[in-house]
């Protein structure tokens, strides 16, 4: 998905080469999100000159393009400067230089913009602006934003007195869709305006001295009078004027002791991983905030005072370390993240599960437990891997709580306009907390009065902010596009919620204790599975690598493992793979089975073991030779069968172990296929469009 990074230095001398390096390094930190082209904008030598560089492919190609610019003085030093950069993931128009960001208002680059998200009314805007004489050069939705900024600027009567913030307010008023955007302009040198709606954006601050306060006041008010009124004869109408009602307040945090601006650097990004190496002091923008940085000061504006929106933005300290987001000794982030699971599962349970008293305490849910216990039903809503974690825990949730639980794919849930009521509890599971389908489903449920619970890995994400309550899974940053450790941590978080909800049911005490003991043993069990990695690598190389397709079968608690394993295999190795509920085998999929069809069957020791055994017989009767994922010491399995043997644990936790060999197999299949494992084609880590 697209990535935004910008750097503004004030009263801090930095040469042009270093500025370009900071910008491209910021983009490199965002590479994991997936992208197909990159670009940046920095100042030229003369007043009003902006240089834009764009390239298709990796950030390294952009760096090469920049290095080739011999006529530019890269040693020129700027005491104050604003530069911005972007990685693009094509949505409107092919990956190409012209479609890459930054986009510009005109050939003189008067306004430049980088944008994440989608402007849904860009066609109408484009039509209006073309009629007004503005010439478009790209196929993107973003270019309409830059042109609109110039249109508003050009339309001022008399002296041009519009501030940069008011100009952007005027732009934002016309936009529909989702966005995070940063603006730069030759009319406002060394100044930046950033805004967001439905797409994340944060601002890192670096000063030699500690900031005086840890918040910024929000300034509320309409747009200034200079913004043009409706465009005559246009197929869409631009909004009419609003009288300004500004409440001025001082951004005390950024001034020196004597109230004067001080040496300061700002790093703006769509993701904290691009900022953390420069500063850990950050502020997250909320939807519809408009941030302006000018002469060292950051001010936050909003068009109107909304009920329930805080009038300050807190300046927080980021808790991730750069080392945490680096690959370490592993070849790929995906591999590192699979191997991190013995630790990440502990982090998910830390401070929450007391293994001595067999008690679970989830601070984020505490005051809502009685409401949840009284609800009519629980609806799990998520996408992809997160959906699979919901499916994996649905049965134990129902067993422990005796509340009916349904699982919903967020996109389908919205498509169906599913009935939701005030006495429903809706649980939104999302690693990123920024998945558009899940966020929209959550807003839909909020509107209908349901209690909304977030289960996410990202503190400060839209889902964690907008839900009523929730649990952070604390799995640590997940960089690889393929979710691995997030799956196991989400799984555990949901099990912990079910345990806590059922604590008032004494009849469930033994079951709860058994599960908590299973959770205690989990890190050791995962390590045992990781220890058979070489065996799995050989299996991938010698048996599966050349195959076109792979079926993964199981039932009960293992159905979710089949779906998640198949998703991992197809997304990173591009091999077709299908997860099949073994109970459904005879209703169709059995037709695929013969001596040539590779099959993995999950047959662990739980109450459904005899039924899975019969599925095994159905497969072998058709000359299928499945690889069986089974428990260590299961002697009932034919000695000639190929097996992947894993430790046995409590039935409802067994999926936390059966998934690990499938994650490893998918990783090895991807490496053997020569796929860029962390950036599989056509995929992005955080899917912020519907
Ligand atoms: O961030 P989310 O958990 O909401 O993302 C939802 C899916 O896009 C995601 O789980 C996706 O299926 C996995 N990254 C695939 O490995």
XYZ file of C-alpha atoms and ligand atoms in Angstrom:
706
model
C 0.000 0.000 0.000
C 1.126 3.580 -0.452
C 3.483 5.194 2.069
C 4.031 8.831 2.998
C 7.132 10.368 4.493
C 8.050 14.040 4.861
C 10.878 15.888 6.574
C 10.903 19.517 7.664
C 13.943 21.138 9.275
C 13.710 24.530 10.930
C 16.731 26.532 12.144
C 18.696 23.317 11.562
C 21.274 23.319 8.761
C 20.989 20.264 6.520
C 22.501 19.869 3.039
C 20.424 18.817 0.060
C 22.037 15.395 -0.198
C 21.211 14.652 3.449
C 17.632 15.789 2.935
C 17.289 13.435 -0.043
C 18.874 10.645 2.020
C 16.504 11.195 4.961
C 13.540 11.099 2.585
C 14.609 7.963 0.729
C 15.554 6.247 3.982
C 12.056 7.062 5.298
C 10.596 5.437 2.188
C 12.763 2.366 2.705
C 11.265 1.893 6.143
C 7.841 1.839 4.472
C 8.862 -0.687 1.814
C 7.270 -3.541 3.723
C 3.833 -2.088 3.010
C 4.225 -3.020 -0.651
C 4.536 -0.489 -3.509
C 5.450 -0.238 -7.164
C 7.012 3.232 -7.577
C 8.464 6.036 -5.501
C 9.100 9.761 -5.670
C 10.068 12.865 -3.741
C 9.980 16.655 -3.902
C 12.643 19.028 -2.546
C 13.526 22.685 -3.076
C 15.604 23.872 -6.013
C 18.195 26.639 -6.000
C 16.055 29.641 -6.769
C 13.020 30.914 -4.876
C 9.909 29.115 -6.007
C 11.764 26.206 -7.586
C 10.742 22.692 -6.580
C 12.539 19.583 -7.863
C 10.513 16.401 -8.266
C 12.070 12.973 -8.836
C 9.997 9.880 -9.513
C 10.857 6.336 -10.522
C 9.095 3.032 -11.097
C 10.249 0.088 -8.978
C 12.121 0.033 -5.716
C 13.320 3.009 -3.643
C 16.850 1.981 -4.696
C 15.923 2.898 -8.297
C 14.776 6.335 -7.121
C 18.057 6.770 -5.250
C 19.932 5.853 -8.441
C 17.945 8.391 -10.436
C 18.791 11.066 -7.865
C 22.493 10.167 -7.903
C 22.529 10.614 -11.671
C 21.495 14.308 -11.377
C 24.988 15.766 -11.802
C 23.876 19.305 -12.554
C 22.312 19.758 -9.121
C 24.392 21.139 -6.254
C 23.842 18.441 -3.635
C 26.023 20.254 -1.093
C 23.752 23.306 -0.868
C 22.669 23.753 2.739
C 19.170 24.732 3.888
C 18.577 26.131 7.364
C 14.874 25.583 6.914
C 13.368 23.298 4.305
C 10.401 21.051 3.647
C 10.694 17.869 1.572
C 8.222 15.080 1.008
C 8.246 11.591 -0.440
C 5.929 8.729 -1.320
C 5.783 5.073 -2.247
C 2.860 4.334 -4.558
C 0.815 1.177 -4.954
C -1.094 1.616 -8.187
C -4.873 1.983 -7.972
C -5.656 4.552 -10.687
C -3.331 4.043 -13.655
C -0.339 1.797 -14.250
C 2.873 2.086 -12.256
C 4.759 4.784 -14.183
C 6.823 7.874 -13.467
C 3.964 10.167 -14.430
C 1.467 8.396 -12.161
C 3.879 8.340 -9.202
C 3.698 10.901 -6.420
C 4.347 13.739 -5.647
C 1.700 15.140 -7.961
C 1.818 18.749 -8.993
C -0.618 21.539 -9.720
C 1.154 22.797 -12.854
C 4.447 22.722 -14.683
C 5.943 25.225 -12.223
C 5.182 22.853 -9.311
C 3.363 25.577 -7.385
C 1.591 22.980 -5.263
C 2.813 19.448 -4.747
C 0.991 16.692 -2.911
C 1.561 13.138 -1.734
C -1.516 11.093 -0.925
C -2.525 7.704 0.475
C -6.068 6.417 -0.005
C -8.642 7.017 -2.709
C -10.546 10.129 -3.752
C -13.880 8.754 -4.888
C -15.152 11.963 -6.542
C -11.927 12.656 -8.455
C -13.590 12.201 -11.852
C -16.085 14.974 -11.146
C -13.336 17.225 -9.772
C -11.184 16.543 -12.794
C -13.993 17.361 -15.182
C -14.665 20.670 -13.453
C -11.005 21.614 -13.326
C -10.392 20.620 -16.948
C -13.287 22.857 -17.929
C -11.574 25.637 -16.002
C -8.475 25.112 -18.134
C -6.308 22.941 -15.878
C -4.355 20.302 -17.784
C -3.935 16.885 -16.209
C -0.883 14.751 -16.932
C -1.539 11.526 -14.995
C -4.359 9.009 -14.647
C -4.440 9.302 -10.861
C -7.078 10.535 -8.467
C -4.384 12.415 -6.537
C -3.594 14.877 -9.292
C -7.057 16.404 -8.876
C -6.042 17.404 -5.332
C -2.993 19.347 -6.501
C -4.952 21.035 -9.286
C -7.762 21.904 -6.899
C -5.271 23.564 -4.538
C -4.031 25.739 -7.383
C -7.556 26.521 -8.514
C -8.431 27.773 -5.025
C -5.183 29.786 -4.891
C -5.744 31.303 -8.331
C -9.351 32.208 -7.567
C -8.510 34.699 -4.819
C -9.523 38.214 -5.618
C -6.920 40.983 -5.251
C -3.882 40.257 -3.107
C -3.364 36.613 -2.346
C -3.888 36.492 1.403
C -5.170 32.974 1.880
C -3.129 31.000 4.432
C -1.834 27.554 3.514
C -4.062 25.963 6.154
C -7.200 27.689 4.910
C -6.356 26.736 1.377
C -6.083 23.063 2.352
C -9.321 23.343 4.328
C -10.909 24.483 1.091
C -9.438 21.490 -0.745
C -10.511 18.992 1.907
C -14.085 20.280 1.841
C -14.371 19.163 -1.777
C -12.894 15.699 -1.370
C -14.800 12.481 -0.885
C -13.115 9.217 -0.017
C -10.220 8.302 2.211
C -6.920 10.091 2.449
C -3.773 11.014 4.246
C -2.105 13.907 2.409
C 0.805 16.261 2.658
C 1.021 19.565 0.766
C 4.031 21.649 -0.160
C 3.866 24.960 -2.037
C 6.180 27.543 -3.549
C 3.790 30.163 -2.138
C 4.483 28.952 1.398
C 8.180 28.134 1.515
C 9.386 25.812 4.302
C 5.815 25.239 5.384
C 3.838 22.028 5.301
C 0.184 21.102 5.672
C -0.885 17.548 6.427
C -4.331 16.071 6.856
C -6.045 12.720 7.057
C -9.442 11.054 6.795
C -9.533 7.293 7.091
C -5.834 6.763 6.454
C -3.169 7.009 9.172
C -0.677 9.867 9.566
C 1.622 10.769 12.421
C 4.120 13.524 13.141
C 7.457 12.913 14.843
C 9.171 15.842 16.572
C 12.884 16.181 17.312
C 14.302 19.040 19.383
C 17.606 19.421 21.228
C 15.624 20.243 24.399
C 12.673 18.464 25.949
C 9.288 19.815 24.829
C 7.600 22.099 27.337
C 4.236 20.372 27.310
C 3.068 17.038 25.970
C 0.060 18.153 23.983
C -1.000 20.492 21.197
C -4.218 22.501 21.356
C -6.651 22.023 18.509
C -7.888 25.180 16.807
C -11.460 25.014 15.570
C -12.860 27.178 12.821
C -14.240 27.451 9.304
C -12.426 28.387 6.142
C -11.425 31.901 5.216
C -13.362 34.157 2.898
C -11.005 34.067 -0.054
C -12.023 30.550 -1.086
C -14.040 30.655 -4.275
C -17.750 30.096 -4.166
C -19.578 27.643 -6.377
C -18.238 27.034 -9.832
C -20.865 28.065 -12.316
C -22.171 25.458 -14.679
C -20.084 22.686 -13.248
C -21.508 19.163 -12.996
C -20.535 19.134 -9.335
C -20.775 22.081 -6.985
C -17.938 23.304 -4.834
C -19.024 24.332 -1.351
C -20.007 27.879 -0.590
C -18.278 30.224 1.796
C -18.137 29.835 5.517
C -17.407 32.653 7.888
C -14.216 32.027 9.850
C -14.687 31.343 13.548
C -11.141 30.713 14.648
C -10.171 30.116 18.233
C -6.508 31.000 18.383
C -4.358 29.174 20.866
C -0.662 28.892 21.277
C 1.207 25.680 20.427
C 3.229 25.993 23.604
C 5.033 22.715 23.134
C 7.279 23.923 20.345
C 8.472 27.276 21.633
C 11.656 27.861 23.603
C 11.612 29.027 27.245
C 11.467 32.669 26.147
C 8.555 31.968 23.816
C 10.590 32.107 20.598
C 10.728 29.465 17.877
C 13.593 27.044 18.372
C 15.699 24.589 16.354
C 13.370 21.717 15.455
C 12.875 18.861 12.976
C 9.585 17.219 12.011
C 9.125 13.775 10.453
C 5.686 13.019 9.055
C 4.775 9.489 8.055
C 1.938 7.102 7.419
C 3.625 4.577 9.691
C 5.789 4.909 12.832
C 8.465 2.592 11.428
C 9.673 5.477 9.209
C 9.993 7.875 12.119
C 11.351 5.822 14.980
C 15.025 6.053 13.993
C 14.827 9.858 14.191
C 12.592 10.413 17.169
C 10.225 8.576 19.449
C 8.240 11.709 20.270
C 5.140 11.555 18.110
C 1.641 12.861 17.733
C -1.069 10.954 15.861
C -3.448 13.007 13.741
C -7.136 12.182 13.986
C -9.509 12.061 11.021
C -10.163 15.587 9.706
C -7.276 17.173 11.608
C -5.348 19.650 9.488
C -1.786 20.083 10.745
C 0.272 23.075 9.738
C 3.982 23.430 10.411
C 5.358 26.919 9.933
C 8.351 28.671 11.428
C 8.989 25.708 13.682
C 5.501 25.569 15.145
C 2.986 22.804 14.692
C -0.655 23.824 14.898
C -3.628 21.539 14.525
C -6.847 22.841 13.032
C -10.284 21.400 12.466
C -13.092 22.777 10.361
C -15.629 22.433 13.153
C -15.899 21.345 16.749
C -17.249 17.767 16.718
C -18.863 16.287 19.782
C -16.606 13.849 21.522
C -13.410 14.937 19.725
C -10.719 15.996 22.160
C -9.499 19.596 21.953
C -5.892 18.520 22.415
C -3.613 16.024 20.669
C -1.240 14.242 23.002
C 2.430 14.013 22.206
C 3.380 10.422 22.983
C 6.515 8.343 23.196
C 6.748 5.500 20.684
C 7.613 2.205 22.220
C 9.020 0.308 19.268
C 12.754 0.014 18.739
C 14.251 0.157 15.291
C 15.929 -3.175 15.975
C 12.476 -4.652 16.428
C 11.552 -3.764 12.896
C 14.773 -4.967 11.324
C 15.388 -8.447 9.978
C 18.179 -9.385 12.358
C 19.931 -12.607 11.297
C 16.983 -13.878 9.273
C 16.746 -13.824 5.497
C 13.245 -12.433 5.445
C 10.860 -10.679 7.812
C 8.357 -13.491 7.325
C 10.882 -16.058 8.509
C 11.861 -13.863 11.465
C 8.240 -13.396 12.445
C 7.488 -17.129 12.306
C 10.483 -17.709 14.568
C 9.460 -14.943 16.946
C 6.263 -16.734 17.926
C 7.568 -18.360 21.135
C 8.206 -14.790 22.342
C 5.296 -12.966 20.741
C 2.736 -15.322 22.299
C 4.282 -14.610 25.707
C 4.022 -10.872 25.050
C 0.330 -11.291 24.239
C -0.276 -13.022 27.572
C 2.133 -10.938 29.679
C 0.462 -9.295 32.667
C -2.870 -10.788 31.640
C -2.702 -14.491 32.396
C -1.793 -15.578 35.896
C -0.682 -19.171 35.500
C -0.633 -19.779 39.259
C -4.132 -18.597 40.058
C -5.486 -19.556 36.622
C -6.946 -16.112 36.159
C -7.114 -13.877 33.103
C -7.399 -10.100 33.470
C -7.855 -7.913 30.421
C -7.744 -4.294 31.581
C -9.219 -2.948 28.341
C -12.415 -4.987 28.757
C -12.934 -4.926 32.498
C -15.750 -2.408 32.744
C -17.533 -3.862 29.725
C -17.637 -7.505 30.859
C -21.166 -7.351 32.338
C -22.505 -5.785 29.106
C -20.818 -8.406 26.972
C -22.138 -11.222 29.170
C -25.676 -9.898 28.758
C -25.516 -9.559 24.966
C -27.776 -11.410 22.572
C -24.933 -12.619 20.340
C -21.307 -11.918 19.523
C -20.270 -11.165 15.944
C -16.610 -11.518 14.959
C -15.790 -9.315 11.959
C -12.450 -9.309 10.135
C -10.624 -9.977 6.853
C -8.054 -12.551 5.681
C -5.833 -13.999 8.363
C -7.623 -12.045 11.075
C -10.883 -13.652 9.983
C -9.249 -17.058 10.284
C -8.261 -16.309 13.876
C -11.942 -15.585 14.556
C -12.959 -18.863 12.949
C -10.302 -20.743 14.928
C -11.654 -19.542 18.281
C -15.375 -19.399 17.624
C -16.056 -22.878 19.061
C -14.207 -22.329 22.335
C -15.836 -18.915 22.655
C -19.279 -20.482 22.347
C -18.365 -23.353 24.629
C -17.029 -21.127 27.427
C -19.534 -18.273 27.207
C -22.646 -20.054 25.914
C -23.303 -16.965 23.822
C -23.949 -17.592 20.097
C -20.986 -16.398 18.026
C -21.016 -15.738 14.307
C -18.020 -14.939 12.117
C -18.211 -12.412 9.311
C -15.882 -11.361 6.525
C -16.006 -7.577 6.791
C -16.561 -6.957 3.068
C -19.464 -9.408 2.855
C -20.900 -8.165 6.134
C -21.123 -4.684 4.604
C -22.360 -5.901 1.229
C -25.249 -7.676 2.949
C -26.076 -4.706 5.158
C -26.288 -7.277 7.933
C -28.850 -6.498 10.637
C -27.097 -5.353 13.829
C -28.814 -4.355 17.071
C -28.038 -2.501 20.272
C -27.735 -5.723 22.244
C -25.129 -7.189 19.871
C -21.438 -7.209 20.677
C -19.241 -6.862 17.584
C -15.575 -7.807 17.792
C -13.282 -6.321 15.135
C -10.035 -8.189 14.652
C -7.293 -6.482 12.678
C -3.520 -6.657 12.928
C -3.048 -3.187 11.452
C -6.212 -1.675 12.868
C -6.417 0.215 9.575
C -8.117 -2.249 7.219
C -10.756 -0.243 5.382
C -13.386 -3.017 5.195
C -13.090 -3.718 8.910
C -13.150 -0.041 9.865
C -16.245 0.574 7.740
C -17.954 -2.454 9.270
C -17.102 -1.089 12.717
C -18.552 2.334 11.923
C -21.679 0.602 10.611
C -22.049 -1.252 13.939
C -21.280 1.874 15.978
C -24.088 3.693 14.167
C -26.478 0.881 15.102
C -25.591 1.103 18.765
C -23.769 -2.226 19.159
C -20.897 -2.493 21.602
C -17.730 -2.532 19.482
C -14.654 -4.352 20.739
C -11.306 -3.981 18.926
C -8.613 -6.652 18.843
C -5.601 -5.113 17.147
C -1.828 -5.030 17.119
C -1.526 -1.308 16.522
C -1.872 1.137 19.363
C -3.300 4.412 18.080
C -4.825 2.741 14.998
C -8.309 3.693 13.830
C -9.841 0.517 15.243
C -8.207 0.895 18.632
C -9.315 4.511 18.845
C -12.837 4.220 17.542
C -13.952 1.008 19.265
C -15.562 1.222 22.720
C -13.032 -1.102 24.309
C -10.629 -3.831 23.321
C -7.429 -5.767 23.594
C -4.071 -4.998 22.006
C -2.446 -8.246 20.992
C 1.094 -6.908 21.647
C 2.675 -9.158 19.003
C 5.257 -6.483 18.116
C 5.638 -4.933 14.653
C 4.812 -7.311 11.826
C 6.681 -6.311 8.692
C 6.197 -9.221 6.277
C 3.034 -8.846 4.216
C 2.067 -12.381 5.248
C 0.635 -12.321 8.757
C 2.128 -15.048 10.920
C 2.750 -14.000 14.503
C -0.311 -11.744 14.380
C -2.423 -14.854 13.725
C -1.216 -16.729 16.782
C -1.467 -13.622 18.976
C -4.978 -12.794 17.786
C -5.948 -16.410 18.427
C -4.645 -16.159 22.003
C -6.248 -12.754 22.595
C -9.640 -14.177 21.596
C -9.157 -17.240 23.814
C -8.241 -14.935 26.715
C -11.398 -12.886 26.152
C -13.511 -16.064 26.197
C -11.835 -17.237 29.395
C -12.393 -13.929 31.133
C -16.013 -13.749 30.024
C -16.672 -17.204 31.441
C -15.032 -16.622 34.829
C -18.424 -16.306 36.507
C -19.305 -19.848 35.387
C -17.963 -22.316 37.921
C -19.009 -25.257 35.762
C -16.263 -24.165 33.374
C -13.473 -23.956 35.939
C -11.748 -27.193 34.942
C -11.939 -26.354 31.261
C -10.516 -22.861 31.884
C -7.700 -24.258 34.008
C -6.840 -26.816 31.352
C -6.653 -24.098 28.679
C -4.557 -21.798 30.866
C -2.119 -24.673 31.511
C -2.019 -25.231 27.737
C -1.203 -21.543 27.210
C 1.592 -21.817 29.751
C 3.198 -24.660 27.822
C 2.669 -22.985 24.458
C 6.024 -21.197 23.919
C 7.896 -24.471 24.538
C 5.564 -26.352 22.196
C 6.048 -23.767 19.413
C 9.826 -24.128 19.819
C 9.439 -27.902 19.352
C 7.612 -27.299 16.072
C 10.220 -24.789 14.890
C 12.854 -27.442 15.563
C 11.526 -29.547 12.645
C 12.057 -26.689 10.183
C 14.773 -28.519 8.207
C 12.475 -31.471 7.747
C 9.821 -29.095 6.404
C 12.310 -27.416 4.102
C 13.165 -30.851 2.633
C 9.482 -31.665 2.253
C 8.953 -28.385 0.391
C 11.976 -29.004 -1.861
C 11.598 -32.724 -2.558
C 7.845 -33.269 -2.513
C 5.801 -30.090 -2.978
C 7.845 -27.452 -4.782
C 7.075 -28.565 -8.356
C 3.373 -29.136 -7.722
C 0.694 -26.872 -9.133
C -1.821 -27.266 -6.356
C -2.136 -28.350 -2.736
C -5.241 -29.283 -0.738
C -5.220 -28.877 3.033
C -7.922 -30.768 4.925
C -9.118 -30.908 8.502
C -12.202 -30.316 10.612
C -13.401 -28.879 13.903
C -10.716 -26.745 15.519
C -8.451 -27.427 12.520
C -10.706 -26.041 9.811
C -9.347 -22.522 10.391
C -5.783 -23.882 10.200
C -6.571 -25.356 6.766
C -7.877 -22.031 5.470
C -5.034 -20.024 6.987
C -2.377 -22.501 5.784
C -3.816 -22.387 2.247
C -3.893 -18.558 2.344
C -0.221 -18.459 3.388
C 0.779 -20.872 0.621
C -1.028 -19.061 -2.159
C -0.086 -15.541 -1.088
C 3.648 -16.075 -0.726
C 4.473 -18.993 -3.041
C 1.778 -18.363 -5.693
C 0.931 -22.089 -5.630
C -2.779 -22.768 -5.771
C -3.916 -24.086 -2.429
C -7.310 -24.725 -0.913
C -8.371 -25.297 2.665
C -11.103 -27.933 2.838
C -13.388 -28.815 5.730
C -12.912 -32.594 5.877
C -16.624 -33.080 6.588
C -17.370 -31.540 3.196
C -14.955 -33.759 1.300
C -17.586 -36.210 0.133
C -19.825 -33.360 -1.020
C -17.577 -32.357 -3.907
C -13.846 -31.827 -3.313
C -13.168 -35.586 -3.280
C -13.428 -35.453 -7.058
C -10.055 -33.674 -7.099
C -8.290 -36.453 -5.242
C -6.153 -39.000 -7.107
C -2.567 -40.259 -6.935
C -1.290 -36.949 -8.370
C -3.058 -34.460 -6.129
C -0.907 -33.326 -3.187
C -2.894 -33.337 0.056
C -2.051 -32.316 3.612
C -4.411 -33.738 6.218
C -4.509 -32.399 9.774
C -5.337 -35.304 12.062
C -4.569 -34.365 15.650
C -5.930 -36.160 18.708
C -9.247 -34.522 19.591
C -12.875 -35.627 19.707
C -13.114 -35.516 15.903
C -10.131 -37.818 15.346
C -12.295 -40.795 14.217
C -14.099 -38.618 11.685
C -10.834 -37.257 10.265
C -9.600 -40.837 10.074
C -12.508 -41.646 7.842
C -11.559 -38.672 5.618
C -8.058 -40.169 5.444
C -9.561 -43.437 4.285
C -11.629 -41.669 1.637
C -8.455 -40.026 0.329
C -6.275 -43.149 0.376
C -9.060 -45.161 -1.282
C -8.602 -42.780 -4.269
C -4.842 -43.457 -4.241
C -4.174 -40.138 -2.529
C -1.026 -40.102 -0.372
C -1.595 -37.332 2.113
C 1.076 -35.786 4.273
C -0.420 -36.044 7.758
C 0.045 -33.394 10.427
C -0.450 -35.431 13.599
C 0.593 -35.542 17.221
C 3.904 -36.941 18.368
C 3.510 -40.515 19.577
C 0.364 -41.249 17.552
C 1.116 -44.879 16.718
C -2.207 -45.462 15.036
C -0.912 -43.812 11.868
C 0.531 -46.109 9.250
C 4.344 -46.101 9.474
C 4.639 -45.618 5.697
C 2.674 -42.363 5.719
C 4.554 -39.090 5.451
C 3.931 -37.294 8.730
C 4.669 -33.935 10.328
C 4.647 -34.656 14.034
C 3.904 -31.912 16.514
C 3.283 -31.823 20.286
C -0.220 -32.466 21.546
C -1.985 -29.736 23.494
C -5.523 -28.853 24.565
C -7.893 -29.326 21.610
C -8.853 -25.640 21.312
C -5.196 -24.536 21.325
C -3.931 -27.213 18.938
C -4.423 -24.822 16.010
C -1.682 -22.609 17.454
C 0.723 -25.462 16.759
C -0.679 -26.966 13.527
C -0.379 -23.591 11.791
C 3.374 -23.287 12.390
C 4.514 -26.069 9.988
C 2.191 -24.631 7.341
C 3.685 -21.155 7.810
C 7.172 -22.654 7.442
C 6.177 -24.738 4.412
C 4.717 -21.676 2.685
C 7.894 -19.741 3.434
C 10.132 -22.444 1.936
C 7.874 -22.889 -1.094
C 8.073 -19.136 -1.697
C 11.883 -19.120 -1.453
C 12.097 -22.103 -3.817
C 9.824 -20.301 -6.273
C 12.097 -17.246 -6.142
C 9.349 -14.989 -4.770
C 10.226 -11.782 -2.891
C 8.720 -13.332 0.251
C 8.121 -10.120 2.190
C 6.567 -8.296 -0.756
C 4.458 -10.808 -2.697
C 2.950 -9.424 -5.882
C -0.375 -7.584 -5.816
C -0.502 -7.512 -2.022
C -0.060 -4.896 0.644
C 0.404 -5.182 4.371
C -2.318 -2.790 5.261
C -5.318 -2.703 2.931
C -6.714 0.791 3.431
C -9.092 0.727 0.454
C -12.403 -1.095 0.135
O -4.518 -5.688 9.322
P -5.610 -6.688 9.185
O -5.442 -7.860 10.096
O -6.971 -6.090 9.340
O -5.531 -7.206 7.704
C -6.515 -8.050 7.157
C -5.943 -8.868 6.024
O -5.610 -8.027 4.952
C -4.690 -9.630 6.475
O -4.987 -10.420 7.581
C -4.143 -10.497 5.344
O -5.074 -11.494 5.014
C -2.841 -11.130 5.791
N -1.788 -10.144 5.895
C -2.404 -12.212 4.853
O -1.260 -12.832 5.334
